[in-house]
Tab-separated table of C-alpha atoms and ligand atoms in Angstrom:
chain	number	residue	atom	x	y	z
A	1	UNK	CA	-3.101	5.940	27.581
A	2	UNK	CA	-0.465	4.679	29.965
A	3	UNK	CA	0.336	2.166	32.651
A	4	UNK	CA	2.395	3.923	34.890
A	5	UNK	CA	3.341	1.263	37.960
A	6	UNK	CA	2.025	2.185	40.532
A	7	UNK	CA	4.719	2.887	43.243
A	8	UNK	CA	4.905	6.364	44.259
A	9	UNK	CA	8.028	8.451	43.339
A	10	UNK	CA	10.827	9.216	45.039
A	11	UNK	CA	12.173	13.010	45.104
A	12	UNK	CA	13.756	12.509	42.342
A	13	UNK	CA	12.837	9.867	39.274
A	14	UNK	CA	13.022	8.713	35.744
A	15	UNK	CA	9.885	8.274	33.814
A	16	UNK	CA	10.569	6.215	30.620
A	17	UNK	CA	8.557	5.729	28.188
A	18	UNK	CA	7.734	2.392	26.093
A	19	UNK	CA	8.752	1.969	23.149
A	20	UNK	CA	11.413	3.486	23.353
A	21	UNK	CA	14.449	2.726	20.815
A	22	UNK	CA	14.635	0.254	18.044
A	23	UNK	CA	11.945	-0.310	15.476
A	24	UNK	CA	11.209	-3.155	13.530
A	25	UNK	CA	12.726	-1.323	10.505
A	26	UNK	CA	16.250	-0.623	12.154
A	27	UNK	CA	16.425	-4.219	13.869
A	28	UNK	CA	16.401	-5.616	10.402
A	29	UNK	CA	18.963	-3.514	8.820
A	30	UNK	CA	21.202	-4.369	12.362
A	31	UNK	CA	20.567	-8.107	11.618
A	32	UNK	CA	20.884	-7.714	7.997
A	33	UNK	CA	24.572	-6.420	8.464
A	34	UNK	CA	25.221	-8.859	11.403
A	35	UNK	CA	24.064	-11.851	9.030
A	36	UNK	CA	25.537	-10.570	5.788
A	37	UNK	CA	29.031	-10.451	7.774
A	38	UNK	CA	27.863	-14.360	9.315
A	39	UNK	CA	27.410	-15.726	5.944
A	40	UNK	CA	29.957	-13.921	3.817
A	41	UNK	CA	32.534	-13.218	6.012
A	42	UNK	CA	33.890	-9.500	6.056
A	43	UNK	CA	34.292	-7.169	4.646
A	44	UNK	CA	30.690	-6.214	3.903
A	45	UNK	CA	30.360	-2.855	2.316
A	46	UNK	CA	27.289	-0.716	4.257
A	47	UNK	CA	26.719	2.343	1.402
A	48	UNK	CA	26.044	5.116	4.175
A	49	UNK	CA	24.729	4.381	7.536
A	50	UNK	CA	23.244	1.561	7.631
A	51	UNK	CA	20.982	3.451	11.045
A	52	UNK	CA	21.608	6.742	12.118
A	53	UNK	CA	23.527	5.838	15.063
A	54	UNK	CA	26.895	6.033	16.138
A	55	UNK	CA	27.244	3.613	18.790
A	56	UNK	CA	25.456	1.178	16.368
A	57	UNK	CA	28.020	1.802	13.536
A	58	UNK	CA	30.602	1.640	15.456
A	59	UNK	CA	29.975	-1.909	16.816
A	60	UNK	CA	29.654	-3.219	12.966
A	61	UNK	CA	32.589	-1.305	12.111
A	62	UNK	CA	34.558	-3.492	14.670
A	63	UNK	CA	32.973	-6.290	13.522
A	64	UNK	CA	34.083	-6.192	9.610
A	65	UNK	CA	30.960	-3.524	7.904
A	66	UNK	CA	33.220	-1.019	5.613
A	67	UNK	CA	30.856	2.154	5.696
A	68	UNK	CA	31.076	4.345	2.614
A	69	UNK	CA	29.414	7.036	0.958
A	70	UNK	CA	28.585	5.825	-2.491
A	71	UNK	CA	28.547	2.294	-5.030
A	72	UNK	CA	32.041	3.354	-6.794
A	73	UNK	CA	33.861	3.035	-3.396
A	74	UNK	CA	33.148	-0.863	-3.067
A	75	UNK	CA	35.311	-3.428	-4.717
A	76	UNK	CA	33.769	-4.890	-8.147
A	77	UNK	CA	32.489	-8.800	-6.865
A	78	UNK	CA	32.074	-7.355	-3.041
A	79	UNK	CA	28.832	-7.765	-0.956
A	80	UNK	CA	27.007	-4.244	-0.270
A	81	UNK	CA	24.414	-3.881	2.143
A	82	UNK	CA	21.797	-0.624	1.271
A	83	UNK	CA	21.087	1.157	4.723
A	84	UNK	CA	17.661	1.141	6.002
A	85	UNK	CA	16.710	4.745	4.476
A	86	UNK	CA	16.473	3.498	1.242
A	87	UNK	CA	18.032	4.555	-2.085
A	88	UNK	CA	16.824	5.863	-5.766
A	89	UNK	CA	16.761	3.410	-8.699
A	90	UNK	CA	19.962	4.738	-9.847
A	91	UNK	CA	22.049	3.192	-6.798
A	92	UNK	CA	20.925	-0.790	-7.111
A	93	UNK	CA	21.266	-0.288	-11.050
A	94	UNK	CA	24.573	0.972	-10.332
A	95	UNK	CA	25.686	-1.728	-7.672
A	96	UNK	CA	24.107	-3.952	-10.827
A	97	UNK	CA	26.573	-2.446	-13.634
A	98	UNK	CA	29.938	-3.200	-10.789
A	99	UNK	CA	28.817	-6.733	-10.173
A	100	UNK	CA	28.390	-6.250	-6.728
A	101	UNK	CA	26.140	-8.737	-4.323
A	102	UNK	CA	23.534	-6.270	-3.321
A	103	UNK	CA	21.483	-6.457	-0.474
A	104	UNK	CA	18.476	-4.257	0.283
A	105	UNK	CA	18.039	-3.736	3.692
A	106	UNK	CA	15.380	-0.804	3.313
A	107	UNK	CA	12.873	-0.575	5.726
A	108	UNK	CA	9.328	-1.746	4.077
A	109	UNK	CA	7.841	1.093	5.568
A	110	UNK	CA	10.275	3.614	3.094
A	111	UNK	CA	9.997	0.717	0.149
A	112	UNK	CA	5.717	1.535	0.402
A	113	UNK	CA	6.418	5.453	0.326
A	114	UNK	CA	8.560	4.461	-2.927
A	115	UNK	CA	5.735	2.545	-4.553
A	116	UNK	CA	3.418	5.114	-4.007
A	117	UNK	CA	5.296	7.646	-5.784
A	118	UNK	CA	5.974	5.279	-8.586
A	119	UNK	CA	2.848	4.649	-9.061
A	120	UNK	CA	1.428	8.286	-9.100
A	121	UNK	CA	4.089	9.269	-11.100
A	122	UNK	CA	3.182	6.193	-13.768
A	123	UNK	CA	-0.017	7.820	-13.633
A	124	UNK	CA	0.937	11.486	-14.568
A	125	UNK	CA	1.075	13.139	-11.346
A	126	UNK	CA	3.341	14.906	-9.587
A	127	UNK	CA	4.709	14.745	-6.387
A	128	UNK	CA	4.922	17.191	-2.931
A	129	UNK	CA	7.341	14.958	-0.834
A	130	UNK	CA	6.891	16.995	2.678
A	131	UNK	CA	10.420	16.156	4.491
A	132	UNK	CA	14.217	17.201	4.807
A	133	UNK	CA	15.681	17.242	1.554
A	134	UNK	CA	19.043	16.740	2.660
A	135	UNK	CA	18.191	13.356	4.774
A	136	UNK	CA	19.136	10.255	2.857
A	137	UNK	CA	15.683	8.683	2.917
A	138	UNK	CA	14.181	11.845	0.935
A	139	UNK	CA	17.064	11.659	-1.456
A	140	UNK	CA	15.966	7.891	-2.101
A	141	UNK	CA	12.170	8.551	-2.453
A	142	UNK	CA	12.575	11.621	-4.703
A	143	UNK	CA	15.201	9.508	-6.785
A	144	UNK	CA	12.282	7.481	-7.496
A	145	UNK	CA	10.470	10.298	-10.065
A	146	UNK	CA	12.925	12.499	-10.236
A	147	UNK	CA	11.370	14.686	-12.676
A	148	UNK	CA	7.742	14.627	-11.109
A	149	UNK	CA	8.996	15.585	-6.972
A	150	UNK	CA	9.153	18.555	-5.697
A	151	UNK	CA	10.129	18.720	-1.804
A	152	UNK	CA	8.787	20.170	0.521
A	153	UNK	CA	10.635	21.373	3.525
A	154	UNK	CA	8.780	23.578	5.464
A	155	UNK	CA	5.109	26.324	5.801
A	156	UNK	CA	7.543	28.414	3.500
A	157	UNK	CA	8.298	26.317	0.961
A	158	UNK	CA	4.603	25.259	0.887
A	159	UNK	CA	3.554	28.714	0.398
A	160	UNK	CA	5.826	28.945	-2.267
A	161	UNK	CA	6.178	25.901	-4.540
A	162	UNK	CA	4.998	25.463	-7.918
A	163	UNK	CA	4.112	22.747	-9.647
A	164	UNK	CA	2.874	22.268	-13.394
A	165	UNK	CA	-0.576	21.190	-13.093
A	166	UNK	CA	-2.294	21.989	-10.070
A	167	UNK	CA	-5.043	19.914	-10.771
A	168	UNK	CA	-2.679	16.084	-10.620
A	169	UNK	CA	-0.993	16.612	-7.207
A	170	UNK	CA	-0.527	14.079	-4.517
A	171	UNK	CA	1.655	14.485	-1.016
A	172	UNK	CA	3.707	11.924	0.766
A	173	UNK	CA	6.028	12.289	3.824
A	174	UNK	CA	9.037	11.104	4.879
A	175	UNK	CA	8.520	8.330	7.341
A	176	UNK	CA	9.717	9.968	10.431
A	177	UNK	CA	8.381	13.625	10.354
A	178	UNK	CA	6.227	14.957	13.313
A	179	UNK	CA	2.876	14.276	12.661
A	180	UNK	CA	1.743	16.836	14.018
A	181	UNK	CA	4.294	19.959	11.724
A	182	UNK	CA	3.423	17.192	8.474
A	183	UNK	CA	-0.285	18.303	9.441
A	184	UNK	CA	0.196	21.884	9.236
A	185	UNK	CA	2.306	21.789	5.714
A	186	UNK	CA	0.089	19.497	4.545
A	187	UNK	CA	-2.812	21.774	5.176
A	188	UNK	CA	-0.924	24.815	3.922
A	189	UNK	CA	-0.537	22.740	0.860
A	190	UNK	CA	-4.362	22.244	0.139
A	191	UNK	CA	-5.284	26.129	0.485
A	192	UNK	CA	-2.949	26.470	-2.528
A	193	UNK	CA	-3.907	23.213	-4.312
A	194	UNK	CA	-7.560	22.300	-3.499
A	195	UNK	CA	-7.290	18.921	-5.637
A	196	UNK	CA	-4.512	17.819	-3.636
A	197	UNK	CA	-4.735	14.032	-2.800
A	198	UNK	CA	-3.779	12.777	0.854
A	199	UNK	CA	-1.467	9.812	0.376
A	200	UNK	CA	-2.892	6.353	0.039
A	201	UNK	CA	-2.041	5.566	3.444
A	202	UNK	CA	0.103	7.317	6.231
A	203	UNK	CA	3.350	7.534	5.067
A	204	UNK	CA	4.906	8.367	9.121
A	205	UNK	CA	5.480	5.710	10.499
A	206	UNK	CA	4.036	3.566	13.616
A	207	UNK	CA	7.177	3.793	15.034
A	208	UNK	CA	7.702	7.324	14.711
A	209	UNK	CA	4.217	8.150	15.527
A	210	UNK	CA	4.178	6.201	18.972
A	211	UNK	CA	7.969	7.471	20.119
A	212	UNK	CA	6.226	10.617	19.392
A	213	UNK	CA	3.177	9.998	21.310
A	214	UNK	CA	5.774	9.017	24.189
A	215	UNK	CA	7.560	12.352	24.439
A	216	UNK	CA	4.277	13.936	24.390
A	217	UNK	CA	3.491	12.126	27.242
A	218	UNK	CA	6.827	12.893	28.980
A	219	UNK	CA	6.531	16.377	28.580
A	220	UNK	CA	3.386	16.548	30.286
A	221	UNK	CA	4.269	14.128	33.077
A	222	UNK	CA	8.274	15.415	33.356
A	223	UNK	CA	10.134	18.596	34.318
A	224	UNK	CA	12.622	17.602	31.610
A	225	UNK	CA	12.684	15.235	28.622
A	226	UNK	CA	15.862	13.391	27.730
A	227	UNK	CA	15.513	11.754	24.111
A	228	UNK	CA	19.041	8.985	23.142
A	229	UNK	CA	19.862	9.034	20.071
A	230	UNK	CA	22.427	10.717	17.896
A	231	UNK	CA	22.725	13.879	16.601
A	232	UNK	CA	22.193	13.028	12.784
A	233	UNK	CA	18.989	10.659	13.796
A	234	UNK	CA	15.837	12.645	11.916
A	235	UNK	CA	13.568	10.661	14.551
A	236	UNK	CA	15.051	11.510	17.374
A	237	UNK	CA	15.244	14.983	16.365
A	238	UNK	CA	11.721	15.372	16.050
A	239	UNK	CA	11.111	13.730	19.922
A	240	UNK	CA	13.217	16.591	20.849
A	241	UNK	CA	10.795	18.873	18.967
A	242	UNK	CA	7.456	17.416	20.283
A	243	UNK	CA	8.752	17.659	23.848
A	244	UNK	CA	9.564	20.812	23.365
A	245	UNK	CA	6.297	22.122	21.725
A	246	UNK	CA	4.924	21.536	24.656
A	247	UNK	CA	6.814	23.533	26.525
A	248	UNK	CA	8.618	21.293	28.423
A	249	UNK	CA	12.845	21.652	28.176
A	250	UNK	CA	14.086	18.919	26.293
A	251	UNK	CA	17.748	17.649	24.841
A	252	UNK	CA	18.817	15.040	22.869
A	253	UNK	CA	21.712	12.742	24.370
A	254	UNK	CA	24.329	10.793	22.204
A	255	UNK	CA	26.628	10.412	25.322
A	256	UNK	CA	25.401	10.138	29.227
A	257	UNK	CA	28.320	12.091	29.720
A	258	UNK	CA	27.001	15.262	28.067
A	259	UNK	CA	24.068	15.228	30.226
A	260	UNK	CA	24.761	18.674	31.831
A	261	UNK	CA	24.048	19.293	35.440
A	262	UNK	CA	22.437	22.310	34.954
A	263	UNK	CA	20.008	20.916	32.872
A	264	UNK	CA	19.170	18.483	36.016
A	265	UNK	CA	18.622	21.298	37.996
A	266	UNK	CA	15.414	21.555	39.881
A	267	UNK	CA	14.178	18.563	37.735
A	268	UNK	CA	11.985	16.166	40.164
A	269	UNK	CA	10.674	13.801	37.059
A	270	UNK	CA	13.072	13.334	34.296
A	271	UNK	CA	11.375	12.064	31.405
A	272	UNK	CA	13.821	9.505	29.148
A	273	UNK	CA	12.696	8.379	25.866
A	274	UNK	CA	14.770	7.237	22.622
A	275	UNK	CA	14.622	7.355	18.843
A	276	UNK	CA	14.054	4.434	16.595
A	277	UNK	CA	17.318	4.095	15.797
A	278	UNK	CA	19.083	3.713	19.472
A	279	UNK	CA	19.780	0.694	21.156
A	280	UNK	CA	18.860	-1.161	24.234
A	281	UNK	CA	22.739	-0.261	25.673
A	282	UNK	CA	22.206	3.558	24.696
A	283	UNK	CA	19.148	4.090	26.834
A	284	UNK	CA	20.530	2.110	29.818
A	285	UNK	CA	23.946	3.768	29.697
A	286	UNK	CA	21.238	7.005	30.253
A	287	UNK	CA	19.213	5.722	33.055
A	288	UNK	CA	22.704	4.138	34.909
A	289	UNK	CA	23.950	8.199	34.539
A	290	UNK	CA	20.951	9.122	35.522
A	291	UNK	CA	20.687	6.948	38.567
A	292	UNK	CA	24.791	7.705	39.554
A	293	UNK	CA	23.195	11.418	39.562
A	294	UNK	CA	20.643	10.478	42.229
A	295	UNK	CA	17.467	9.721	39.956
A	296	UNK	CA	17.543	6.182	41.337
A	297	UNK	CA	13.465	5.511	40.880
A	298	UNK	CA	12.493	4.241	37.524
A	299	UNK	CA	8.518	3.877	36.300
A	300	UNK	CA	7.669	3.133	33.199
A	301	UNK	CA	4.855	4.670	31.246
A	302	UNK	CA	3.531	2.282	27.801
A	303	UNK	CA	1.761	4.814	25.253
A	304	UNK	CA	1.858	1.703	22.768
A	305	UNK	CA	2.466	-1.769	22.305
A	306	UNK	CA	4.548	-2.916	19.122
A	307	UNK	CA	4.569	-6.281	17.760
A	308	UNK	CA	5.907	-5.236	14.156
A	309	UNK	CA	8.650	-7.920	12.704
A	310	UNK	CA	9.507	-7.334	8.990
A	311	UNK	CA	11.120	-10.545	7.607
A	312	UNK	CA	15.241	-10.225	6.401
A	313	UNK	CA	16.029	-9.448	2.723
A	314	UNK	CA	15.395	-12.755	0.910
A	315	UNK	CA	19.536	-12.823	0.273
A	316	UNK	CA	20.157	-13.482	4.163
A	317	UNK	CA	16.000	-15.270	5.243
A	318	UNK	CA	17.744	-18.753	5.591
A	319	UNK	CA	20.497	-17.479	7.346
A	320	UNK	CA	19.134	-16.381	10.604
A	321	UNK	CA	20.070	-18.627	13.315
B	401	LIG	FE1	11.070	1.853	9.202
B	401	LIG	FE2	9.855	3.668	10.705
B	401	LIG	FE3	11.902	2.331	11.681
B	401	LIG	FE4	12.289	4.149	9.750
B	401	LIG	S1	11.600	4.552	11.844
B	401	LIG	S2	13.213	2.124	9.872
B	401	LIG	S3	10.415	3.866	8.545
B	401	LIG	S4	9.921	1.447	11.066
């Protein structure tokens, strides 16, 4: 894997890996916001975050997007954008019933998990949804058969659920777990349940999987790993986590200015990666720090290349410039 360029480093350096930041997934729900407030002028309700990301919310705040937490906070008529984590049946039906003009912008990637558990659910099974039950794209899926999902948060709780009929079980995953943790529950999850179906196809995602694949690489190949993204980003969370596991330090960074100087310290190679959800501005803003702090040499290292482009909500396709 790799192309590192080939120019030596200097004493001190950045090694950044690509891709770093947005996904295919997240870029839609930006544009989605950015096109809903083109076409329909503002405000545009956004029920929740429409990304994980602070600086990103922000901007769409100042540009019109009302943020709020749930369907009976929006006007009756209004437009309402759903964030990119997806939602339970319950929500658009909802949105429906107050005549608002919804707009879906859930990644496809969560919208397959979804069908998947409909359609083992339709056909009498029920459901181990490995992820964090408290994140907003668990909440969705598990909305979707709420009376056939049980989650699945950790070895413990693997060791420990119980399900009706041991013998019509399938798992699925959030999008954005580690694969490598998903592996482990997953496997604890069989010992108990030997007729346990895999899901129909991996639920993580290519863009979590490869940002993962980059802080692996970091870790090995940096004396510290830096991962942008904000603190309530599940991705970038879990780049932390892989960096870590291999026992190299790692810390997430909302704000170059939080970068601490003593985690600099002694740190020839720092490693710079980002989750799915941060932008282009984010990681720069870290590597200009970085570079005021004397880490002036930047390489690059490619574990992947992504080409992925989902196509906008049908509401907004004609409106792109
Ligand atoms: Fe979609 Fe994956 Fe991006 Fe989430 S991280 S928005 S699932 S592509």
């Amino acid at each position: 894997m790799g192309n590192e360029s080939a120019s030596p480093p200097g004493a001190r350096s950045v090694l950044l890996a690509l891709p770093s930041g947005f996904c295919a997934g997240v870029s839609r729900a930006v544009e989605t916001v950015e096109l809903a407030l083109a076409r329909y002028g503002a405000p545009v309700y956004v029920r929740r975050q429409i990304v994980h990301n602070r600086q990103v919310v922000e901007r769409l705040r100042r540009a019109g997007a009302v943020f709020v937490a749930e369907v009976d906070e929006v006007p009756s008529g209004a437009v309402l954008v759903l964030s990119a984590h997806g939602v339970a049946p319950g929500v658009r039906e909802l949105a429906a019933e107050r005549g608002l003009r919804a707009i879906d912008a859930t990644c496809p990637l969560v919208t397959k998990v979804h069908r998947e558990a409909r359609r083992y659910a339709e056909l009498g099974y029920d459901i181990l949804l490995i992820g964090d039950p408290a994140h907003d794209e668990v909440i969705g899926t598990a909305g979707v058969a709420p009376g056939r999902t049980h989650i699945v948060d950790s070895l413990e709780a693997a060791r420990v659920v119980e399900v009706p009929d041991p013998g019509r079980l399938v798992w699925l995953a959030q999008t954005t777990l580690t694969v490598d943790e998903t592996e482990r529950v997953a496997a604890e999850l069989r010992k108990r349940f030997p007729a346990l179906l895999d899901p129909p196809s991996d639920d993580i995602c290519y863009a979590a999987q490869n940002r993962q694949a980059g802080a692996k690489h970091l870790a090995g190949a940096s004396d510290l790993v830096l991962v942008v993204g904000s603190a309530n980003s599940h991705n970038s969370g879990r780049l932390v986590d892989v960096a870590r596991a291999c026992g190299t330090p790692a810390h997430l960074v909302d704000d170059p200015a939080a970068i601490e100087d003593g985690w600099l310290y002694g740190a020839a190679v720092v490693g710079v990666t980002a989750g799915a959800s941060a932008p282009a501005e984010s990681i720069e803003a870290v590597i200009a720090e970085l570079a005021a702090r004397g880490y002036r040499d930047v390489r690059t290292v490619e574990v992947a290349r992504e080409g992925q482009h989902f196509s906008l909500p049908r509401e907004l396709a004609e409106t792109r410039p």
